[in-house]
Coordinates of N, CA and C in Angstrom, one line a residue:
X25 N 72.5 144.8 117.0 CA 71.5 145.3 117.6 C 71.2 146.9 117.0
X26 N 69.9 147.0 116.9 CA 69.2 148.0 116.8 C 69.1 149.4 117.4
X27 N 69.3 150.6 117.1 CA 69.6 151.6 118.3 C 67.7 151.6 118.9
X28 N 67.6 151.7 120.2 CA 66.4 152.3 120.5 C 65.8 150.8 121.0
X29 N 66.3 149.4 120.3 CA 65.6 148.1 120.5 C 65.1 148.2 122.0
X30 N 66.4 148.4 122.9 CA 66.3 148.2 124.6 C 64.5 148.7 124.9
X31 N 64.3 149.7 124.3 CA 62.9 150.5 124.6 C 61.5 149.8 123.7
X32 N 62.0 149.3 122.7 CA 61.2 148.7 121.3 C 59.9 147.7 122.3
X33 N 58.7 147.7 121.9 CA 58.1 146.8 122.9 C 58.3 145.3 122.2
X34 N 58.2 144.2 123.2 CA 58.4 143.0 122.6 C 57.6 142.3 121.6
X35 N 58.0 141.5 120.9 CA 57.2 140.2 120.1 C 56.2 140.0 121.1
X36 N 55.0 139.2 120.2 CA 54.2 138.2 121.0 C 55.5 137.1 121.1
X37 N 54.6 136.0 121.9 CA 55.0 135.3 122.0 C 54.9 134.3 120.2
X38 N 53.7 134.4 119.6 CA 53.8 133.9 118.4 C 54.6 134.9 117.2
X39 N 54.7 136.1 117.5 CA 55.7 137.1 116.4 C 57.0 136.7 116.8
X40 N 57.4 136.4 118.1 CA 59.3 135.9 118.3 C 59.5 134.3 117.3
X41 N 58.2 133.3 117.6 CA 58.5 132.3 117.0 C 58.7 132.6 115.6
X42 N 57.6 133.1 115.0 CA 58.0 133.1 113.7 C 59.0 133.7 113.3
X43 N 59.7 135.2 114.0 CA 61.3 135.6 113.7 C 62.4 134.8 113.4
X44 N 61.9 133.4 114.4 CA 62.7 132.6 114.7 C 62.6 131.8 113.6
X45 N 61.7 131.2 113.5 CA 61.5 130.5 112.1 C 61.7 130.9 111.0
X46 N 62.1 131.9 110.8 CA 62.1 132.9 109.3 C 63.5 132.5 109.1
X47 N 64.3 132.4 110.4 CA 65.7 132.3 110.0 C 66.0 130.8 109.2
X48 N 65.4 130.1 108.9 CA 65.4 129.0 108.5 C 65.9 129.0 106.9
X49 N 65.7 130.4 106.4 CA 66.1 131.2 104.9 C 67.6 130.8 105.1
X50 N 68.2 130.8 106.3 CA 69.7 130.7 105.9 C 70.5 129.4 106.5
X51 N 69.3 128.4 106.8 CA 69.9 127.2 106.6 C 70.8 126.3 105.7
X52 N 71.5 125.4 106.3 CA 72.4 125.2 105.4 C 72.1 124.0 104.1
X53 N 70.6 123.7 104.6 CA 69.6 123.0 103.5 C 69.9 123.7 102.2
X54 N 70.0 125.1 102.5 CA 70.3 125.8 100.6 C 71.7 125.7 100.6
X55 N 72.7 125.8 101.1 CA 74.2 125.9 100.4 C 74.3 125.0 99.1
X56 N 75.3 125.3 98.5 CA 75.0 125.1 97.2 C 75.8 123.3 97.2
X57 N 76.8 123.2 98.1 CA 77.1 121.9 98.2 C 76.1 121.5 98.9
X58 N 75.8 121.2 99.8 CA 74.1 120.3 100.2 C 73.2 120.1 99.1
X59 N 72.6 121.6 98.2 CA 72.1 121.0 97.1 C 72.4 120.3 96.1
X60 N 73.8 120.4 95.6 CA 74.5 119.2 95.1 C 74.6 117.8 95.6
X61 N 74.4 117.9 96.7 CA 74.5 116.6 97.5 C 73.0 116.0 97.2
X62 N 72.1 116.8 97.3 CA 70.6 116.3 97.4 C 70.4 116.1 96.0
X63 N 70.9 116.3 94.9 CA 70.8 116.2 93.7 C 71.2 115.4 92.6
X64 N 72.3 114.8 93.7 CA 73.3 113.4 93.1 C 74.0 114.3 92.5
X65 N 74.7 115.4 92.8 CA 75.7 115.9 91.6 C 77.2 115.8 92.2
X66 N 77.1 114.9 93.5 CA 78.7 114.5 94.3 C 79.1 113.5 94.0
X67 N 80.7 113.7 93.9 CA 81.4 112.2 93.7 C 81.2 111.2 95.1
X68 N 82.2 109.9 95.0 CA 82.5 109.7 96.2 C 83.2 110.2 96.9
X69 N 84.4 110.6 96.6 CA 85.6 111.5 97.3 C 84.6 112.8 97.8
X70 N 84.0 112.8 97.5 CA 82.8 114.2 98.3 C 82.0 113.6 99.3
X71 N 81.5 112.7 98.7 CA 80.3 112.1 100.2 C 81.3 111.8 101.0
X72 N 82.2 111.0 101.0 CA 83.0 110.2 101.8 C 84.1 111.7 102.5
X73 N 84.1 112.6 102.1 CA 84.6 114.2 102.9 C 83.7 114.7 103.6
X74 N 82.4 114.8 103.1 CA 81.1 115.7 104.1 C 81.2 114.6 105.1
X75 N 81.1 113.1 105.0 CA 80.9 111.9 106.3 C 81.9 112.6 107.2
X76 N 83.0 112.6 106.6 CA 84.5 112.5 107.5 C 84.3 113.9 108.1
X77 N 83.8 114.5 107.6 CA 84.1 116.3 108.5 C 82.5 116.5 109.4
X78 N 81.4 115.9 108.8 CA 80.4 115.8 109.9 C 80.4 114.6 111.2
X79 N 81.6 113.9 110.9 CA 81.8 112.9 112.3 C 82.5 114.4 113.4
X80 N 83.0 115.0 113.3 CA 83.5 115.9 114.3 C 82.3 116.2 114.7
X81 N 81.3 117.0 113.9 CA 80.5 117.9 114.4 C 79.7 116.6 115.5
X82 N 79.4 115.2 114.9 CA 78.5 114.6 115.8 C 79.6 114.0 117.3
X83 N 80.0 113.9 117.0 CA 81.4 113.7 118.7 C 81.5 115.1 119.0
X84 N 81.2 115.9 118.7 CA 81.3 117.0 119.7 C 79.9 117.7 119.9
X85 N 78.8 117.0 119.5 CA 77.8 117.3 120.0 C 77.1 117.2 121.9
X86 N 77.7 115.7 122.1 CA 77.6 115.7 123.0 C 78.0 116.0 124.2
X87 N 79.4 116.8 123.9 CA 80.7 117.9 124.6 C 79.9 119.0 124.8
X88 N 78.7 119.8 123.7 CA 78.5 121.0 123.8 C 77.3 120.8 124.7
X89 N 76.6 119.5 124.6 CA 75.0 119.5 125.6 C 75.7 119.1 127.1
X90 N 76.7 118.7 127.4 CA 77.4 118.5 128.4 C 77.6 120.1 129.4
X91 N 78.2 120.8 128.5 CA 78.4 122.2 128.9 C 77.1 122.6 129.0
X92 N 76.0 123.0 128.3 CA 74.9 123.4 128.9 C 74.2 122.8 130.3
X93 N 74.7 121.8 130.0 CA 74.2 121.0 131.4 C 75.5 121.5 132.7
X94 N 76.3 121.7 132.3 CA 77.0 121.8 133.6 C 76.8 123.4 134.0
X95 N 76.2 124.2 133.4 CA 75.8 125.4 133.3 C 74.4 126.0 133.6
X96 N 73.7 124.9 133.6 CA 72.5 125.2 134.2 C 72.1 124.5 135.7
X97 N 71.4 125.5 136.4 CA 71.1 125.1 137.7 C 69.6 124.6 137.6
X98 N 68.7 124.6 136.8 CA 67.4 123.6 136.9 C 67.3 122.3 136.6
X99 N 67.0 122.0 137.6 CA 67.2 120.1 137.6 C 66.1 119.7 136.7
X100 N 65.1 120.0 136.7 CA 64.1 119.4 135.7 C 64.6 119.9 134.2
X101 N 64.9 121.2 133.9 CA 65.6 121.3 132.7 C 66.6 120.3 132.4
X102 N 67.9 119.9 133.5 CA 68.9 119.1 133.3 C 68.0 117.3 132.7
X103 N 67.1 117.3 133.3 CA 66.4 115.8 133.1 C 66.1 115.6 131.8
X104 N 65.7 116.7 131.4 CA 65.6 116.5 129.7 C 66.2 117.0 129.0
X105 N 67.4 117.6 129.6 CA 68.6 118.2 128.4 C 69.4 117.1 128.0
X106 N 69.5 115.9 129.2 CA 70.4 114.8 129.2 C 70.1 113.7 128.1
X107 N 68.6 113.8 128.1 CA 68.2 113.1 126.8 C 69.1 113.0 125.6
X108 N 69.7 114.4 125.1 CA 70.6 114.4 124.1 C 71.8 113.8 124.1
X109 N 72.3 113.5 125.4 CA 73.7 113.4 125.4 C 73.4 111.8 124.6
X110 N 72.5 111.3 126.0 CA 72.2 109.8 125.6 C 71.6 109.2 124.1
X111 N 70.9 110.3 123.4 CA 71.2 109.9 122.2 C 71.7 109.8 121.4
X112 N 73.0 110.5 121.3 CA 73.9 110.6 120.6 C 75.3 109.5 121.2
X113 N 75.6 109.4 122.6 CA 76.5 108.9 122.9 C 76.0 107.3 122.9
X114 N 74.5 107.1 123.1 CA 74.1 105.5 123.2 C 73.8 105.3 124.8
X115 N 73.1 104.2 125.1 CA 73.0 104.1 126.7 C 72.0 102.9 126.5
X116 N 72.3 101.8 127.8 CA 71.4 100.7 127.7 C 71.6 99.5 126.6
X117 N 72.3 99.9 125.9 CA 72.7 98.9 124.9 C 72.2 99.0 123.5
X118 N 71.2 100.4 123.3 CA 71.0 101.1 122.8 C 72.1 101.5 121.8
X119 N 71.8 101.4 120.3 CA 72.8 102.4 119.3 C 72.5 104.0 119.5
X120 N 73.8 104.5 119.6 CA 73.5 106.1 119.6 C 73.7 106.9 118.3
X121 N 73.4 108.3 118.0 CA 73.9 109.1 117.1 C 75.3 108.8 116.6
X122 N 76.2 108.7 117.4 CA 77.5 108.5 117.1 C 78.1 107.0 116.2
X123 N 77.6 106.5 116.9 CA 77.3 104.7 116.2 C 76.7 104.7 114.9
X124 N 75.5 105.3 114.6 CA 75.1 105.7 113.6 C 75.9 106.3 112.8
X125 N 76.2 107.1 113.2 CA 77.3 108.0 112.0 C 78.5 107.2 111.6
X126 N 79.0 106.5 112.5 CA 80.1 105.6 112.0 C 79.0 104.1 110.9
X127 N 78.3 104.1 111.0 CA 77.7 102.9 110.2 C 77.3 103.9 108.8
X128 N 77.3 104.6 109.0 CA 77.1 105.4 107.6 C 78.5 106.0 107.0
X129 N 79.5 106.1 108.0 CA 80.8 105.7 107.2 C 80.7 104.7 106.3
X130 N 80.6 103.5 107.2 CA 80.8 102.0 106.9 C 80.0 101.9 105.4
X131 N 79.0 102.4 105.1 CA 78.3 102.8 103.9 C 78.8 103.5 103.2
X132 N 79.5 104.0 103.2 CA 79.9 105.1 101.8 C 81.6 104.7 101.8
X133 N 81.9 103.6 102.5 CA 83.3 102.9 102.2 C 84.5 103.7 103.0
X134 N 83.9 104.4 103.8 CA 85.0 105.0 104.8 C 85.4 104.1 105.9
X135 N 86.7 103.9 105.7 CA 87.3 103.0 107.2 C 86.9 103.7 108.0
X136 N 86.7 102.9 109.4 CA 86.2 103.2 110.5 C 87.7 103.8 111.4
X137 N 89.2 103.8 110.9 CA 90.4 103.9 111.6 C 90.2 105.5 110.7
X138 N 90.0 105.7 109.2 CA 90.1 106.7 109.2 C 89.2 107.6 109.5
X139 N 87.9 107.2 109.9 CA 87.1 108.5 110.3 C 87.2 108.7 111.8
X140 N 87.8 107.9 112.5 CA 88.3 108.0 114.3 C 89.3 109.0 114.1
X141 N 90.2 108.9 112.9 CA 91.5 109.7 113.3 C 91.2 111.0 113.0
X142 N 90.2 111.3 112.4 CA 89.8 112.8 112.4 C 90.9 113.6 111.4
X143 N 91.7 112.4 110.5 CA 92.6 113.3 109.5 C 91.9 114.1 108.6
X144 N 90.6 113.8 108.0 CA 90.1 114.1 106.9 C 89.5 115.5 107.4
X145 N 89.4 115.3 108.7 CA 88.9 116.8 108.8 C 89.6 118.2 108.5
X146 N 88.8 119.3 108.1 CA 89.3 120.3 107.2 C 89.5 121.3 108.7
X147 N 90.8 122.3 108.5 CA 90.8 123.2 109.6 C 89.2 124.6 110.0
X148 N 88.7 124.8 108.7 CA 87.8 124.9 108.8 C 86.6 124.4 109.7
X149 N 86.5 123.2 109.2 CA 85.4 122.5 109.9 C 86.1 122.5 111.3
X150 N 86.8 122.1 111.8 CA 87.8 122.1 113.5 C 87.2 123.4 113.9
X151 N 88.1 124.2 113.1 CA 87.3 125.7 113.7 C 86.1 125.9 114.6
X152 N 85.2 125.6 113.4 CA 83.8 126.1 113.3 C 83.0 125.2 114.6
X153 N 83.5 123.8 114.4 CA 82.6 122.9 115.5 C 83.2 123.7 117.2
X154 N 84.3 123.7 117.3 CA 85.1 124.5 118.3 C 84.7 125.5 119.0
X155 N 84.2 126.4 117.8 CA 83.6 127.9 118.4 C 82.3 127.1 118.9
X156 N 81.7 126.6 118.1 CA 80.4 126.6 118.8 C 79.7 125.6 120.2
X157 N 81.1 124.4 120.1 CA 81.8 124.3 121.8 C 82.0 125.1 122.8
X158 N 82.8 126.1 122.3 CA 83.1 127.1 123.3 C 82.4 128.2 123.7
X159 N 80.9 128.0 122.5 CA 80.3 128.8 122.7 C 79.2 128.3 124.2
X160 N 78.9 127.0 123.6 CA 78.5 126.4 124.5 C 78.9 126.6 126.3
X161 N 79.8 126.3 126.1 CA 80.8 126.3 127.4 C 80.4 127.8 128.1
X162 N 80.8 128.7 127.3 CA 81.1 130.6 128.1 C 79.6 130.9 128.4
X163 N 78.5 130.8 127.5 CA 77.8 131.9 126.8 C 76.7 131.4 128.7
X164 N 75.6 132.2 128.6 CA 74.4 131.6 129.8 C 73.7 130.5 129.4
X165 N 73.7 129.6 130.3 CA 72.7 128.5 129.5 C 71.8 128.6 128.8
X166 N 71.0 129.8 128.6 CA 69.7 129.8 128.1 C 69.9 130.5 126.7
X167 N 70.8 131.3 126.4 CA 72.0 131.2 125.1 C 72.2 130.2 124.4
X168 N 73.2 129.1 125.1 CA 73.3 127.9 124.4 C 72.3 127.3 124.1
X169 N 71.0 127.1 124.8 CA 70.0 126.3 124.5 C 69.4 127.1 122.8
X170 N 69.5 128.5 122.9 CA 68.7 128.8 121.7 C 69.6 129.0 120.7
X171 N 71.0 128.4 120.6 CA 71.6 128.4 119.5 C 71.3 126.6 119.0
X172 N 71.0 126.1 119.7 CA 70.0 124.6 119.6 C 69.0 124.5 118.7
X173 N 68.6 125.6 118.1 CA 67.2 125.9 117.4 C 67.4 125.9 116.4
X174 N 68.7 125.3 115.7 CA 68.9 125.3 114.4 C 68.2 123.5 113.8
X175 N 67.6 123.3 115.0 CA 67.0 121.6 114.7 C 65.6 122.2 114.1
X176 N 65.4 123.2 114.5 CA 63.9 124.1 113.7 C 63.7 123.3 112.6
X177 N 65.1 123.5 111.6 CA 65.2 123.2 110.3 C 66.0 122.1 109.6
X178 N 66.3 121.1 110.4 CA 66.4 119.6 110.5 C 65.8 119.1 110.0
X179 N 64.6 118.1 110.4 CA 63.4 117.1 109.7 C 63.8 117.4 108.4
X180 N 63.8 118.1 108.0 CA 63.6 118.5 106.3 C 64.7 117.6 105.3
X181 N 65.8 118.2 106.0 CA 67.4 118.1 105.2 C 67.5 116.6 105.8
X182 N 67.2 115.9 106.7 CA 66.7 114.3 107.0 C 66.1 113.6 105.8
X183 N 65.0 114.1 106.0 CA 63.8 113.3 104.9 C 64.1 113.7 103.1
X184 N 65.1 115.2 102.9 CA 65.6 114.8 101.5 C 66.4 113.8 101.2
X185 N 67.5 113.4 102.3 CA 68.8 112.7 101.7 C 68.0 111.4 102.1
X186 N 67.2 111.1 102.8 CA 66.2 109.7 102.7 C 65.6 109.8 101.4
X187 N 65.0 110.5 101.1 CA 64.2 110.4 99.5 C 65.0 110.5 98.1
X188 N 66.3 111.0 98.1 CA 67.2 111.4 97.3 C 68.5 110.3 97.1
X189 N 68.9 110.0 97.8 CA 70.2 109.3 98.0 C 70.4 107.7 97.5
X190 N 69.3 106.9 97.6 CA 69.1 106.1 97.5 C 69.3 105.9 96.3
X191 N 68.4 107.0 95.6 CA 68.4 107.1 94.1 C 69.3 107.7 93.5
X192 N 70.6 108.6 94.2 CA 71.5 109.2 93.3 C 72.4 108.6 93.6
X193 N 72.5 107.9 95.0 CA 73.9 107.3 95.4 C 73.7 105.4 95.5
X194 N 73.6 104.7 94.3 CA 73.0 103.2 95.1 C 74.1 102.7 95.7
X195 N 75.6 103.0 95.5 CA 76.6 102.5 96.0 C 76.7 102.3 97.3
X196 N 75.9 103.3 97.9 CA 75.8 103.5 99.3 C 74.7 102.2 100.0
X197 N 75.5 101.5 101.1 CA 74.9 100.4 101.5 C 73.5 101.4 102.5
X198 N 72.2 100.7 101.9 CA 71.0 101.6 103.0 C 71.2 101.4 104.2
X199 N 71.7 100.6 105.0 CA 71.9 100.3 106.3 C 72.7 101.8 106.7
X200 N 73.3 102.3 105.9 CA 73.9 103.9 106.5 C 72.3 105.0 106.8
X201 N 71.8 104.9 106.5 CA 70.4 105.6 106.4 C 70.0 106.0 107.6
X202 N 70.8 104.9 108.8 CA 70.0 104.8 109.9 C 70.0 106.0 110.9
X203 N 71.3 107.0 110.3 CA 71.0 108.3 111.5 C 70.2 109.4 111.0
X204 N 70.2 109.1 109.6 CA 69.1 110.2 108.7 C 67.7 109.7 109.3
X205 N 67.2 108.5 109.7 CA 65.6 108.2 110.0 C 65.4 108.6 111.3
X206 N 66.6 107.9 112.5 CA 66.2 108.6 113.8 C 66.3 110.0 114.2
X207 N 67.1 110.7 113.1 CA 67.3 112.2 113.4 C 65.8 112.8 113.2
X208 N 65.2 112.3 112.3 CA 64.0 113.6 111.5 C 63.2 113.0 112.7
X209 N 63.0 112.2 113.5 CA 62.1 112.2 114.6 C 62.6 112.6 116.0
X210 N 64.0 112.7 116.3 CA 64.4 113.0 117.3 C 64.6 114.6 117.7
X211 N 64.9 115.2 116.3 CA 65.1 116.5 115.9 C 63.6 117.3 116.6
X212 N 62.9 116.6 116.1 CA 61.2 117.6 116.4 C 60.8 117.2 118.1
X213 N 61.5 116.5 118.4 CA 61.3 116.6 120.1 C 62.0 116.9 120.6
X214 N 63.8 117.1 120.4 CA 64.1 118.2 121.1 C 64.0 119.8 120.5
X215 N 63.4 120.0 119.7 CA 63.1 121.2 119.4 C 62.1 121.9 120.1
X216 N 60.8 121.1 120.4 CA 59.4 121.4 121.6 C 60.4 121.5 122.6
X217 N 61.1 121.1 122.8 CA 61.8 121.4 124.4 C 62.7 122.8 124.4
X218 N 63.8 122.9 123.3 CA 64.4 124.3 123.2 C 63.8 125.2 122.5
X219 N 62.8 125.4 121.8 CA 61.9 125.9 121.3 C 60.9 126.9 122.7
X220 N 60.2 125.8 123.5 CA 59.9 126.5 124.8 C 60.4 127.1 125.4
X221 N 61.9 126.7 126.0 CA 62.8 127.7 126.8 C 63.0 128.7 126.1
X222 N 63.2 129.0 125.0 CA 63.8 130.2 124.3 C 62.9 131.4 124.5
X223 N 61.2 130.3 124.3 CA 60.1 131.8 124.1 C 60.3 132.2 125.6
X224 N 60.1 131.4 126.6 CA 59.8 131.4 127.8 C 61.1 132.5 128.5
X225 N 62.1 132.6 128.1 CA 63.1 133.4 128.9 C 63.3 134.6 128.1
X226 N 63.3 134.7 126.6 CA 63.9 135.8 125.7 C 62.4 136.3 125.8
X227 N 62.2 137.4 126.7 CA 60.7 138.3 126.6 C 61.0 139.6 126.4
X228 N 61.7 140.3 126.6 CA 62.2 141.8 126.1 C 62.6 141.6 124.8
X229 N 62.4 142.9 124.2 CA 62.6 143.2 122.4 C 64.2 143.2 122.6
X230 N 65.2 143.4 123.7 CA 66.8 143.3 123.2 C 66.6 141.7 123.5
X231 N 66.5 141.1 124.7 CA 66.7 139.5 124.4 C 66.3 138.8 123.2
X232 N 65.1 139.2 123.0 CA 64.9 138.3 121.8 C 65.6 139.0 120.4
X233 N 66.1 140.0 120.3 CA 66.7 140.1 119.0 C 68.5 139.6 119.0
X234 N 68.6 139.6 120.7 CA 69.6 138.6 120.6 C 69.7 137.2 120.4
X235 N 68.5 136.8 120.6 CA 68.2 135.3 120.5 C 68.5 134.8 118.9
X236 N 68.3 136.2 118.3 CA 68.2 135.7 116.7 C 69.4 135.9 116.1
X237 N 70.0 136.8 117.1 CA 71.9 137.0 116.6 C 72.1 135.5 117.0
X238 N 71.7 135.0 118.2 CA 72.8 133.8 118.6 C 72.2 132.6 117.4
X239 N 70.8 132.3 116.9 CA 70.6 131.9 116.0 C 71.6 132.0 114.6
X240 N 71.6 133.3 114.3 CA 72.4 133.4 112.9 C 73.9 133.0 113.4
X241 N 74.2 132.6 114.4 CA 75.4 132.2 114.7 C 75.5 131.2 114.4
X242 N 74.8 130.4 114.9 CA 74.8 128.4 115.0 C 74.8 128.4 113.0
X243 N 73.8 129.3 112.9 CA 73.7 129.1 111.4 C 74.9 129.6 110.0
X244 N 75.5 130.2 110.9 CA 77.0 130.3 110.3 C 77.8 129.7 110.0
X245 N 77.6 128.7 111.7 CA 78.7 127.9 111.9 C 78.3 126.7 110.7
X246 N 77.5 125.8 110.9 CA 76.3 125.3 109.9 C 77.0 125.6 108.3
X247 N 76.9 126.7 107.9 CA 77.6 127.0 106.6 C 78.7 127.3 106.0
X248 N 79.4 127.3 107.6 CA 81.2 127.9 106.9 C 81.6 126.3 106.7
X249 N 80.8 125.2 107.4 CA 81.3 123.9 107.2 C 81.5 123.3 106.3
X250 N 80.2 123.7 105.3 CA 80.0 123.6 104.0 C 80.6 124.3 103.3
X251 N 81.2 125.8 103.2 CA 82.0 126.5 102.5 C 83.5 125.2 102.4
X252 N 84.1 124.8 104.0 CA 85.3 124.4 103.8 C 85.2 123.3 103.2
X253 N 83.9 122.2 103.7 CA 84.4 120.9 102.5 C 84.2 121.0 101.1
X254 N 83.2 121.8 101.0 CA 83.6 122.1 99.2 C 85.1 122.4 98.9
X255 N 85.4 123.2 99.7 CA 86.9 123.8 99.1 C 87.9 122.9 98.8
X256 N 87.5 121.8 100.2 CA 88.8 120.6 100.6 C 88.3 119.1 99.5
X257 N 87.4 119.3 99.4 CA 87.3 118.2 98.0 C 86.0 118.6 96.7
X258 N 86.4 119.2 95.7 CA 86.5 119.8 94.7 C 85.9 118.5 93.7
X259 N 85.3 118.9 92.8 CA 84.9 117.9 91.8 C 86.5 117.6 90.8

């Protein structure tokens, strides 16, 4: 944090939101490995390695959200935030995000026992995801909510995959793309809630700068995951 930031005038709500959204320049959509996936440059082994490693992230998302709920004393917030857990775990006979990701594994030829065993998960991905969950457990719940705002940038990455993967990877069963289709819409809903709470809570300049640091931390988590996957599954 810069010197004297405690006394600096806070950004307006619009300025603060713009600062948060500007962080999208560091989103992992720009990582070389993701660019390679989008442009058709990945092998089958690399696609399967990415699916297997991102599965570890998927199964930990409900744990992260449950940690936020456990620290949040606001009933109305819990009522809205719990939808994220239901979205991923599934409910009422409806498929959740984890089920949809397993179908993506099926679509790329990754047996479910191999996916669920987590044997293909790299130490770097495991460390990064665990760090994210631990942050959600230990940080004030408003900070953990702020860390979720990488979802602001997620709809585009899902749309890119839906637009390019069928052409570049015709060997993937299209049924596996259900996760990308569902998350493109759900991420926008989740962003509205998370952004609202962040703008409401981080009102002093030092708090706003802290929020940017938290968002950068989450961006680093996602970038580090691709660094590790790229190294583990070279061409």
